[in-house]
Amino acid sequence: MRYSGFRVIKEALLGQKGWRPLWRDPEPQPRYDYVIVGGGGHGLATAYYLAKTFQKSRIAVLEKGWLGSGNIGRNTTIIRSNYLLPGNEPFYEFSMKLWENLEQETNFNSMVSQRGIINLIHTDAQRDAYRRRGNAMLFAGADAQLLSPNELREMVPFLNYDNARFPIKGGLLQRRAGTARHDGVAWGYARGADMRGVDIIQNCEVTGMRIEGGKVLGVETSRGYIAAGKVGVAVAGSSSRVMSMAGMRLPIESHVLQAFVSEGLKPVIPGVITFGAGHFYVSQSDKGGLVFGGDIDGYNSYAQRGNLPVVEDVLEGGMALMPMIGRARLLRSWGGVMDMSMDGSPIIDRTSVDGLYFNGGWCYGGFKATPASGFAFAHLLATDRPHETATAYRLDRFARGYLIDEKGVGAQPNLH
Amino acid sequence: MTDLMAITALGAVAPYEFQIGGLVIRENTELALASLSLGRGQGAPTILGTSMPDVGQWQAGPEVSAFWTAPNQWFIEGQGRAHEDFAAIVKAAAPDCAVTEQTDGWVAFDVYSNDGFKPLEGLLEKLVNIDLDGFEVGTALRTGLHHMSVYLIRRSDTHVTIMGMRTFAAALCHALESTAVRLR
Amino acid sequence: MLIPHPLLGLRDAQEFTYLGDASLLNRPDASSPDAAVAFYDYVYLRDNPAGVHRELWFHEQGDRSWLIVTRNTLTHEILNAELAFKSAVKSEVLA
Amino acid sequence: MTRLTGGVIDHETALRFTFNGKTYSGRKGDTLASALLANGVQLVGRSFKYHRPRGVLSAGSEEPNALVTLRGGAREEPNTRATVTELFDGLVARSQNHVGPLHRDVMAVNDLLSPLFASGFYYKTFMWPRAFWEKLYEPLIRHAAGLGRLSGEADPDAYDKGFLHCDLLVIGGGAAGLAAALAAGRAGVKVILADEDFQFGGRLLAETHQLDGMPATSWVTAVMAELSGLENVRLMPRTTVFGAYDHGIYGAVERVSDHVSAADGEVRQTLWRITAKRSVLAAGATERHIPFPNNDRPGIMLAGAMRAYANRWAASPTRHPSDPVIIFTNNDDGHRTATDLLAKGVPVTAVVDPRDDAPTFGAYELITGVVDDTKGRLGLTSVRVTQNGQSRWMPCGALGVSGGWNPNVHLSSHHRSKPVWDEALLAFVPGKDLPNGMIVAGAAVGQGTTAKALRSGMEAAVSSLAALGISAERIDLPDADDTAAAQTAFWHVSRKGRAWVDFQNDVTVKDIVLAHQENMRPVEHLKRWTTLGMATDQGKTSNISALAVMAELTGKSLPETGTTIFRPPYTGVTLSVLGGGDTGKHFRPTRYTPTHQWSASQGATFVEVGAWLRAQYFVQPGETHWRQSVDREVLAVRRGVGLCDVTTLGKIDVQGPDAAEFLNRIYCNMMGTLAVGRVRYGLMLREDGHAYDDGTCARLSENHFVVTTTTANAALVYRNMEFARQCLWPDLNVSLISTTDAWAQIAVAGPNSRTLLSRVVDGFDLSNEVFPFMACAELTVCGGLRARLFRISFSGELAYEIAVPARYGNALMERLAQVGADLGATPYGTEALGVMRIEKGHAAGSELNGQTTAQMLSLGRMVSEKKDSIGAVMSRREGLAQDKRRLVGFRPVDKSEAIVAGSHLFTQGETRNTTTDQGWITSAAYSPHVGSSIAIGFLEEGDARMGEVVIAANPLEGREVRVEVVSPHFVDPEGGRLRD
């Protein structure tokens, strides 16, 4: 069924009787050519592109809970391609271009909203670093703009310019960046994949992998054994747990990242703003809530909840940066489990097990990568060759020393 | 004796003093400090008649006092000896130990209450996350305060010393004063 | 969180700085023939368990002791904390 | 005016307040909601989506409808629940989310178009044409959305933060909480009793049943008197415990002065972090309503709330005293409202109860049936009652609805413990794996009657203390006369028309039906698809009803359909208070250098460097541009002598017999072989083989070294060295301690530096023979002041760094400037420092950025092969070893052009993209020595490209410069000067 404004009007007049389920709830088949483990954004996007772009069939997505219940369902919805390093920037720019056509691609309004992102500059050294980054973005075909203090004041007059501990000296702007409705992204891909015959199987947890002679044959699940030609794992947050079923240890730690939303307010913040001298970034959702976050709690955790010090740290930053939000109220906080990799960058690669493919290590940047990650993973699964924008995301880069360390903090996941 | 003039951690000539409600906050510029660490297998020395206190404790003494800072490490205090080469004095008393001059590494604010511990409790519960029930006289500990690192010493029922890194003096002073003011 | 410091008792986790898996105590021998592989494993690979985890915390705003804390990463329950120094010395002796 | 008699308000003290510009009078003890009701005001707001007229629904923090904007100007406070706003004299409130006056909101047109706005509609449209989303559709949606408005001004109020520790934290001061606090208080342990209300007592203040034959309120008064007399009990009214965190830590906000008209300077709210050994959650219960067509009109209220307004606040829910009141309930508790209101003289005409066996408790008509429609757009006028198929319209000024009570399990599920369904109670109660040390008591665990609440509260306290090894006496509890309220599972009235489930977000039963039809059936999908439970009340009054409807549709049981867990905060928390008191300039502490006063007196401009404030340059009379000052300072150093405070560099004291061996393992280069009285440059790697810090290491004596670190990494290096000492090599006999703050360190740089220093040292031989380049010594200066002298140079000139006890730093700097006046002694700041280090090609933060290697810095030879050290092994990995980028210098071909840091390097004539990128400029400056702009940066095979002209491209600012690759040593490449 095709969605459109006319359809909405028609159904309104007909008492909404004609709407069909967004996706089926199929019983698992005994065998699939492609089994994607993980019904989050990346897994669903992978299945979608496998079916649509790479014309593959007999595809299943196995989700242990409800689809979209992973980090796609709990993030701060930011999309951007403002990376520095050559291993990253072309990939995220590819993702941005996919975002820009996502609604037309999936016929589902995921509310991709390019209202821009501003990274604030507080020191001369930071300006040099952002100049290097902005130029890297331009050379990769992305957009970037260095804002003078005056240009910045015009765009976001409500920042604390005059009484700041760390003066605001400008910003790096990416106009094409912005936000998207996180659940809508998962639902759009899920609906699109389902329409193309992909079996999305919810409440189906993978409990083991059947591997013989160095080749994966299928997966054991809470709903029985499912044979597979190829298995693609995209379970950010649980990567170590799932890959250990194949006897692998990963350059990944799981950490909790908290995020926050305020009560609904009339529009005050145009795009996304990130503080360069504290842990705080913020945007405002279409419903009016200020959506903001900061640093990870910093200790290994699978608990999906954080602690008070980070809440205070984030709001200290928020109040220092924009004291005009002070009288709004925090409505809700939540915590997601992040795959923090050893260099802060993701992995999309084959593994030592034939037929087993891995996609993970997204740290807290997974949402913006969803379309490209799905596309690149589908490309790898379908062709056994990495997508041209994802060639650096190899699993062996750590052993061989080809790291993609945007922050330059080394092999300590909680610092990335 | 040098003819150079020393200034306080706050950049002033005279020590800082502030009084509000039942509290007096006074900068102690005359406190000499030296850290003392034991090498492998060494026993804790006695410095000018003062024995090294146990974990988390402060020990007053005839000439110098001492408080525990880390396993096998103490800070030795010499009230009124800030202008002497205090580290040399301590080193002479414990030649086998690693001694390091700390006098100017820190700023010390003495906080006095004129009415028992309550006013101090009211101030401290706004500043540091420690269980004040366990913060008895003779306790010394290190903790965080407004993104700074401080030593707290409970010298008497009505006297607490808050020590912060010297270059943070102004920020620490602001934290103490503004919090005291907010107590009303 | 509260960390049960073996010397100082329960102290707020904000006084501490987290490092990671306690396996970082076991630095490989650089002179061994497989040093490259051993160091790769030491620096980069983690068990990352969903459950009991031995990890290193530094009492930076306290007595500057490095602690080995045994903590459940699913519940955050802390089962034990000891001085890394003591345990390191022990492992030396045993080794 | 519909004020009744009695209650626990002070009828004698009138408080004036305004709502939407109209002035009213309330009483001390009123909430804004009770005062409005007592003034006959029912219409207080508009709903989120359809802009439906709304009135007060509840009497507590679960309120979804009565949200107002409080106060004005910079103190404007949007989305404030009138039901928990303590009335004060001069209170000003406005309704929200309407265009035009409240009673004539033009946005109400949305209500007529509601069929278009069915749940999830926006996912299905607004997609064409693409460009219209940001330009048209989204702006429209954004402006329609949102509730209240921020003033746009900075919050002027003061906030505070604090830390409390206790044995037992009692959350909620109702029957259960008071019994718990009393039992624990008498046992002498440290107790904190917190309640979000401004009066302790909870439902006891709202009910009429008696304790020991007396009004419950007098028992409350007696208990409060005793508790406030106990030293070990801290009473915290107006304090919301909003979150349960790990290991018994709770977040709480105390509203210190929200109940008075703003007093400047006074703390508005305080954030308390409470560490409790044990806790009792006695948060009570929240009544649920029963969805039926048009159940959202002003005047329709929860029956328990209606009772509370009558009993506690002496306020009738109707606009006129004579308006009839009707109750619609599926349980006995609803009937209590009828009898209580009748007792207050409020005309209750009927109680509508679907139960065939419904009892009667008073002189009202009992109708066995349902309410299935209502009239009265701006205020209820009549309701349609249907009894065995027969419908009739009954006049009605206010309708009380009761669908049973939901225990307030919120905090018990903050650690993701799933509540479990209790079929007898028809409600979810706390499950297992509660936050450590928490016991739930009273109505929050379904022990709803006063007698049960009192007992479970006391027992909770007793067993909490028992767990701490303290045996507490059980206390005598008063006899309560209330009995358990029977109820039946009746979830909603299914009739044609819209029946609201979530009032604020306008989610109706129809929306849930549609979600089911579209397979959005898992409860999380339901919520996200319909926005149910996402409003400011977080579904407190809607989640369970919605689950029940979905259960009915799927034919599953309610627990099978799912439950919802709650996340912090329990209710909205002001962002300001979470941000703490210190903001603005005090957001983070500032570190001042020992010579700050002197620098200020010399006209210094200061710059933030991490936590530090450092002198950036010193503007002299006549200088109009910072470059003039910096050039002058640089030349002064190169020609005469300059003075710079370098105290910010980290200093770590390393002592012990194994200090030398320890440092060998910390630095990638040899350090153990350093002679006493000498200094050596050292480079530190991370274990992953990348360079991360550099500095000098001085050997003061056989077993005593002083390590200096970069300003940025002082804490990190110290931490890593402690890690190495305690965790990696505990066998080494070495001790470490930081001395960064203890010593004021001043760089004395330039050809005249030796002469200048000779004027302050106490007979110390500074000759090259005795004190050569890279020498160090302990000595005295200025008549006996102990000092440390290092002959090191960052500028490339003959230079020293002299350290004295910090308190003398300012005076020494002053002295040096004074006695060096004839030598051209000139203070210089971080800018000149930066220029000179670039002129010498020294790496700093921009080069040592954590992504570079010793090789890239052309320091590869430093990584000793003779020994193991941190990072040595990993630095030999293929990817690092074969990295061909090298740090080199650059000069513009056209001397008049300026190179800027952050430009990327490209081979001439090459197309420019990510793959052809050859490197980047790390640092650039104008060199008065060279007489042009100079730069250093990393270039592919840079060391082999000397003399080549490459492009430094900076499209970001539309600039590009042709630059020549040169040695990074622009000044004295042979290094003769610093050795003279």
PDB file of C-alpha atoms in Angstrom, chain D residues 338-459:
ATOM      1  CA  ALA D 338     -20.187  10.968  46.727  1.00  0.00           C
ATOM      2  CA  THR D 339     -20.634  10.620  50.483  1.00  0.00           C
ATOM      3  CA  ASP D 340     -17.825  13.057  51.306  1.00  0.00           C
ATOM      4  CA  LEU D 341     -19.178  15.680  48.917  1.00  0.00           C
ATOM      5  CA  LEU D 342     -22.697  15.259  50.252  1.00  0.00           C
ATOM      6  CA  ALA D 343     -21.307  15.721  53.744  1.00  0.00           C
ATOM      7  CA  LYS D 344     -19.830  19.017  52.550  1.00  0.00           C
ATOM      8  CA  GLY D 345     -23.190  20.079  51.172  1.00  0.00           C
ATOM      9  CA  VAL D 346     -22.314  19.560  47.528  1.00  0.00           C
ATOM     10  CA  PRO D 347     -25.331  18.274  45.576  1.00  0.00           C
ATOM     11  CA  VAL D 348     -24.412  14.791  44.334  1.00  0.00           C
ATOM     12  CA  THR D 349     -27.302  13.574  42.195  1.00  0.00           C
ATOM     13  CA  ALA D 350     -26.097  10.147  41.174  1.00  0.00           C
ATOM     14  CA  VAL D 351     -23.363   7.557  41.226  1.00  0.00           C
ATOM     15  CA  VAL D 352     -23.104   5.585  37.985  1.00  0.00           C
ATOM     16  CA  ASP D 353     -21.521   2.177  38.548  1.00  0.00           C
ATOM     17  CA  PRO D 354     -21.383  -0.637  35.956  1.00  0.00           C
ATOM     18  CA  ARG D 355     -21.304  -3.293  38.683  1.00  0.00           C
ATOM     19  CA  ASP D 356     -24.592  -5.175  39.162  1.00  0.00           C
ATOM     20  CA  ASP D 357     -23.722  -5.655  42.828  1.00  0.00           C
ATOM     21  CA  ALA D 358     -22.661  -2.073  43.392  1.00  0.00           C
ATOM     22  CA  PRO D 359     -23.437  -0.993  46.969  1.00  0.00           C
ATOM     23  CA  THR D 360     -24.836   2.344  48.110  1.00  0.00           C
ATOM     24  CA  PHE D 361     -23.157   4.325  50.842  1.00  0.00           C
ATOM     25  CA  GLY D 362     -25.355   7.421  51.045  1.00  0.00           C
ATOM     26  CA  ALA D 363     -28.281   9.482  49.950  1.00  0.00           C
ATOM     27  CA  TYR D 364     -27.637   9.526  46.228  1.00  0.00           C
ATOM     28  CA  GLU D 365     -29.216   7.723  43.286  1.00  0.00           C
ATOM     29  CA  LEU D 366     -27.259   4.624  42.315  1.00  0.00           C
ATOM     30  CA  ILE D 367     -27.453   3.937  38.586  1.00  0.00           C
ATOM     31  CA  THR D 368     -26.185   0.574  37.401  1.00  0.00           C
ATOM     32  CA  GLY D 369     -24.793   1.598  34.018  1.00  0.00           C
ATOM     33  CA  VAL D 370     -22.259   3.797  32.340  1.00  0.00           C
ATOM     34  CA  VAL D 371     -21.675   7.388  31.327  1.00  0.00           C
ATOM     35  CA  ASP D 372     -21.198   7.345  27.550  1.00  0.00           C
ATOM     36  CA  ASP D 373     -21.316  10.953  26.390  1.00  0.00           C
ATOM     37  CA  THR D 374     -21.077  14.494  27.705  1.00  0.00           C
ATOM     38  CA  LYS D 375     -21.984  18.070  26.740  1.00  0.00           C
ATOM     39  CA  GLY D 376     -20.470  21.447  27.603  1.00  0.00           C
ATOM     40  CA  ARG D 377     -17.639  22.630  25.388  1.00  0.00           C
ATOM     41  CA  LEU D 378     -15.999  25.003  27.866  1.00  0.00           C
ATOM     42  CA  GLY D 379     -17.394  23.349  30.970  1.00  0.00           C
ATOM     43  CA  LEU D 380     -19.472  20.279  31.645  1.00  0.00           C
ATOM     44  CA  THR D 381     -23.238  20.861  31.507  1.00  0.00           C
ATOM     45  CA  SER D 382     -24.708  17.369  31.186  1.00  0.00           C
ATOM     46  CA  VAL D 383     -23.770  13.732  30.836  1.00  0.00           C
ATOM     47  CA  ARG D 384     -25.539  10.870  29.076  1.00  0.00           C
ATOM     48  CA  VAL D 385     -26.119   7.885  31.310  1.00  0.00           C
ATOM     49  CA  THR D 386     -27.023   4.519  29.828  1.00  0.00           C
ATOM     50  CA  GLN D 387     -28.654   1.802  31.885  1.00  0.00           C
ATOM     51  CA  ASN D 388     -29.689  -1.488  30.288  1.00  0.00           C
ATOM     52  CA  GLY D 389     -29.825   0.098  26.846  1.00  0.00           C
ATOM     53  CA  GLN D 390     -31.780   3.131  28.007  1.00  0.00           C
ATOM     54  CA  SER D 391     -29.950   6.440  27.704  1.00  0.00           C
ATOM     55  CA  ARG D 392     -30.841   9.743  29.340  1.00  0.00           C
ATOM     56  CA  TRP D 393     -29.103  13.088  29.591  1.00  0.00           C
ATOM     57  CA  MET D 394     -28.596  14.297  33.155  1.00  0.00           C
ATOM     58  CA  PRO D 395     -27.585  17.861  34.059  1.00  0.00           C
ATOM     59  CA  CYS D 396     -24.126  17.803  35.572  1.00  0.00           C
ATOM     60  CA  GLY D 397     -21.653  20.506  36.598  1.00  0.00           C
ATOM     61  CA  ALA D 398     -18.856  18.126  37.459  1.00  0.00           C
ATOM     62  CA  LEU D 399     -18.283  14.438  36.909  1.00  0.00           C
ATOM     63  CA  GLY D 400     -15.998  12.388  39.141  1.00  0.00           C
ATOM     64  CA  VAL D 401     -14.489   9.338  37.471  1.00  0.00           C
ATOM     65  CA  SER D 402     -12.778   6.422  39.157  1.00  0.00           C
ATOM     66  CA  GLY D 403     -11.367   3.414  37.341  1.00  0.00           C
ATOM     67  CA  GLY D 404      -9.320   2.107  40.239  1.00  0.00           C
ATOM     68  CA  TRP D 405      -5.847   2.982  41.501  1.00  0.00           C
ATOM     69  CA  ASN D 406      -2.362   2.338  40.089  1.00  0.00           C
ATOM     70  CA  PRO D 407       0.441   1.979  42.645  1.00  0.00           C
ATOM     71  CA  ASN D 408       3.179   4.550  42.057  1.00  0.00           C
ATOM     72  CA  VAL D 409       5.889   2.018  41.291  1.00  0.00           C
ATOM     73  CA  HIS D 410       7.964   4.463  39.260  1.00  0.00           C
ATOM     74  CA  LEU D 411      11.147   4.646  41.328  1.00  0.00           C
ATOM     75  CA  SER D 412      11.022   0.917  41.953  1.00  0.00           C
ATOM     76  CA  SER D 413      11.472   0.355  38.204  1.00  0.00           C
ATOM     77  CA  HIS D 414      14.245   2.873  37.625  1.00  0.00           C
ATOM     78  CA  HIS D 415      16.687  -0.038  37.593  1.00  0.00           C
ATOM     79  CA  ARG D 416      14.571  -1.617  34.881  1.00  0.00           C
ATOM     80  CA  SER D 417      12.725  -3.993  37.199  1.00  0.00           C
ATOM     81  CA  LYS D 418       9.447  -4.918  35.496  1.00  0.00           C
ATOM     82  CA  PRO D 419       6.279  -4.362  37.557  1.00  0.00           C
ATOM     83  CA  VAL D 420       4.072  -7.479  37.832  1.00  0.00           C
ATOM     84  CA  TRP D 421       0.310  -7.690  37.398  1.00  0.00           C
ATOM     85  CA  ASP D 422      -1.803  -8.309  40.480  1.00  0.00           C
ATOM     86  CA  GLU D 423      -5.168  -9.700  39.354  1.00  0.00           C
ATOM     87  CA  ALA D 424      -6.767  -9.074  42.742  1.00  0.00           C
ATOM     88  CA  LEU D 425      -5.739  -5.420  42.746  1.00  0.00           C
ATOM     89  CA  LEU D 426      -6.222  -5.087  38.977  1.00  0.00           C
ATOM     90  CA  ALA D 427      -2.943  -3.182  38.902  1.00  0.00           C
ATOM     91  CA  PHE D 428       0.789  -3.515  38.363  1.00  0.00           C
ATOM     92  CA  VAL D 429       2.824  -3.745  41.560  1.00  0.00           C
ATOM     93  CA  PRO D 430       6.618  -3.645  41.992  1.00  0.00           C
ATOM     94  CA  GLY D 431       8.339  -6.751  40.647  1.00  0.00           C
ATOM     95  CA  LYS D 432      11.633  -8.305  41.703  1.00  0.00           C
ATOM     96  CA  ASP D 433      15.173  -6.924  41.399  1.00  0.00           C
ATOM     97  CA  LEU D 434      14.223  -3.568  42.866  1.00  0.00           C
ATOM     98  CA  PRO D 435      16.926  -0.966  43.431  1.00  0.00           C
ATOM     99  CA  ASN D 436      19.258  -2.317  46.075  1.00  0.00           C
ATOM    100  CA  GLY D 437      17.974  -1.708  49.595  1.00  0.00           C
ATOM    101  CA  MET D 438      14.545  -0.464  48.554  1.00  0.00           C
ATOM    102  CA  ILE D 439      11.335  -1.692  50.157  1.00  0.00           C
ATOM    103  CA  VAL D 440       8.018  -0.485  48.762  1.00  0.00           C
ATOM    104  CA  ALA D 441       5.201   0.193  51.205  1.00  0.00           C
ATOM    105  CA  GLY D 442       1.636   1.413  51.392  1.00  0.00           C
ATOM    106  CA  ALA D 443      -0.529   2.157  48.383  1.00  0.00           C
ATOM    107  CA  ALA D 444       2.604   2.006  46.210  1.00  0.00           C
ATOM    108  CA  VAL D 445       2.588  -1.744  46.733  1.00  0.00           C
ATOM    109  CA  GLY D 446      -1.180  -2.072  46.788  1.00  0.00           C
ATOM    110  CA  GLN D 447      -1.585  -1.773  50.543  1.00  0.00           C
ATOM    111  CA  GLY D 448      -4.106   0.984  49.965  1.00  0.00           C
ATOM    112  CA  THR D 449      -6.225   1.139  53.095  1.00  0.00           C
ATOM    113  CA  THR D 450      -4.959   3.379  55.867  1.00  0.00           C
ATOM    114  CA  ALA D 451      -4.575   0.465  58.274  1.00  0.00           C
ATOM    115  CA  LYS D 452      -2.545  -1.572  55.776  1.00  0.00           C
ATOM    116  CA  ALA D 453      -0.510   1.441  54.713  1.00  0.00           C
ATOM    117  CA  LEU D 454       0.453   2.290  58.284  1.00  0.00           C
ATOM    118  CA  ARG D 455       1.446  -1.278  59.021  1.00  0.00           C
ATOM    119  CA  SER D 456       3.387  -1.919  55.820  1.00  0.00           C
ATOM    120  CA  GLY D 457       5.213   1.382  56.307  1.00  0.00           C
ATOM    121  CA  MET D 458       6.260   0.484  59.809  1.00  0.00           C
ATOM    122  CA  GLU D 459       7.223  -3.065  58.847  1.00  0.00           C
TER     123      GLU D 459
END
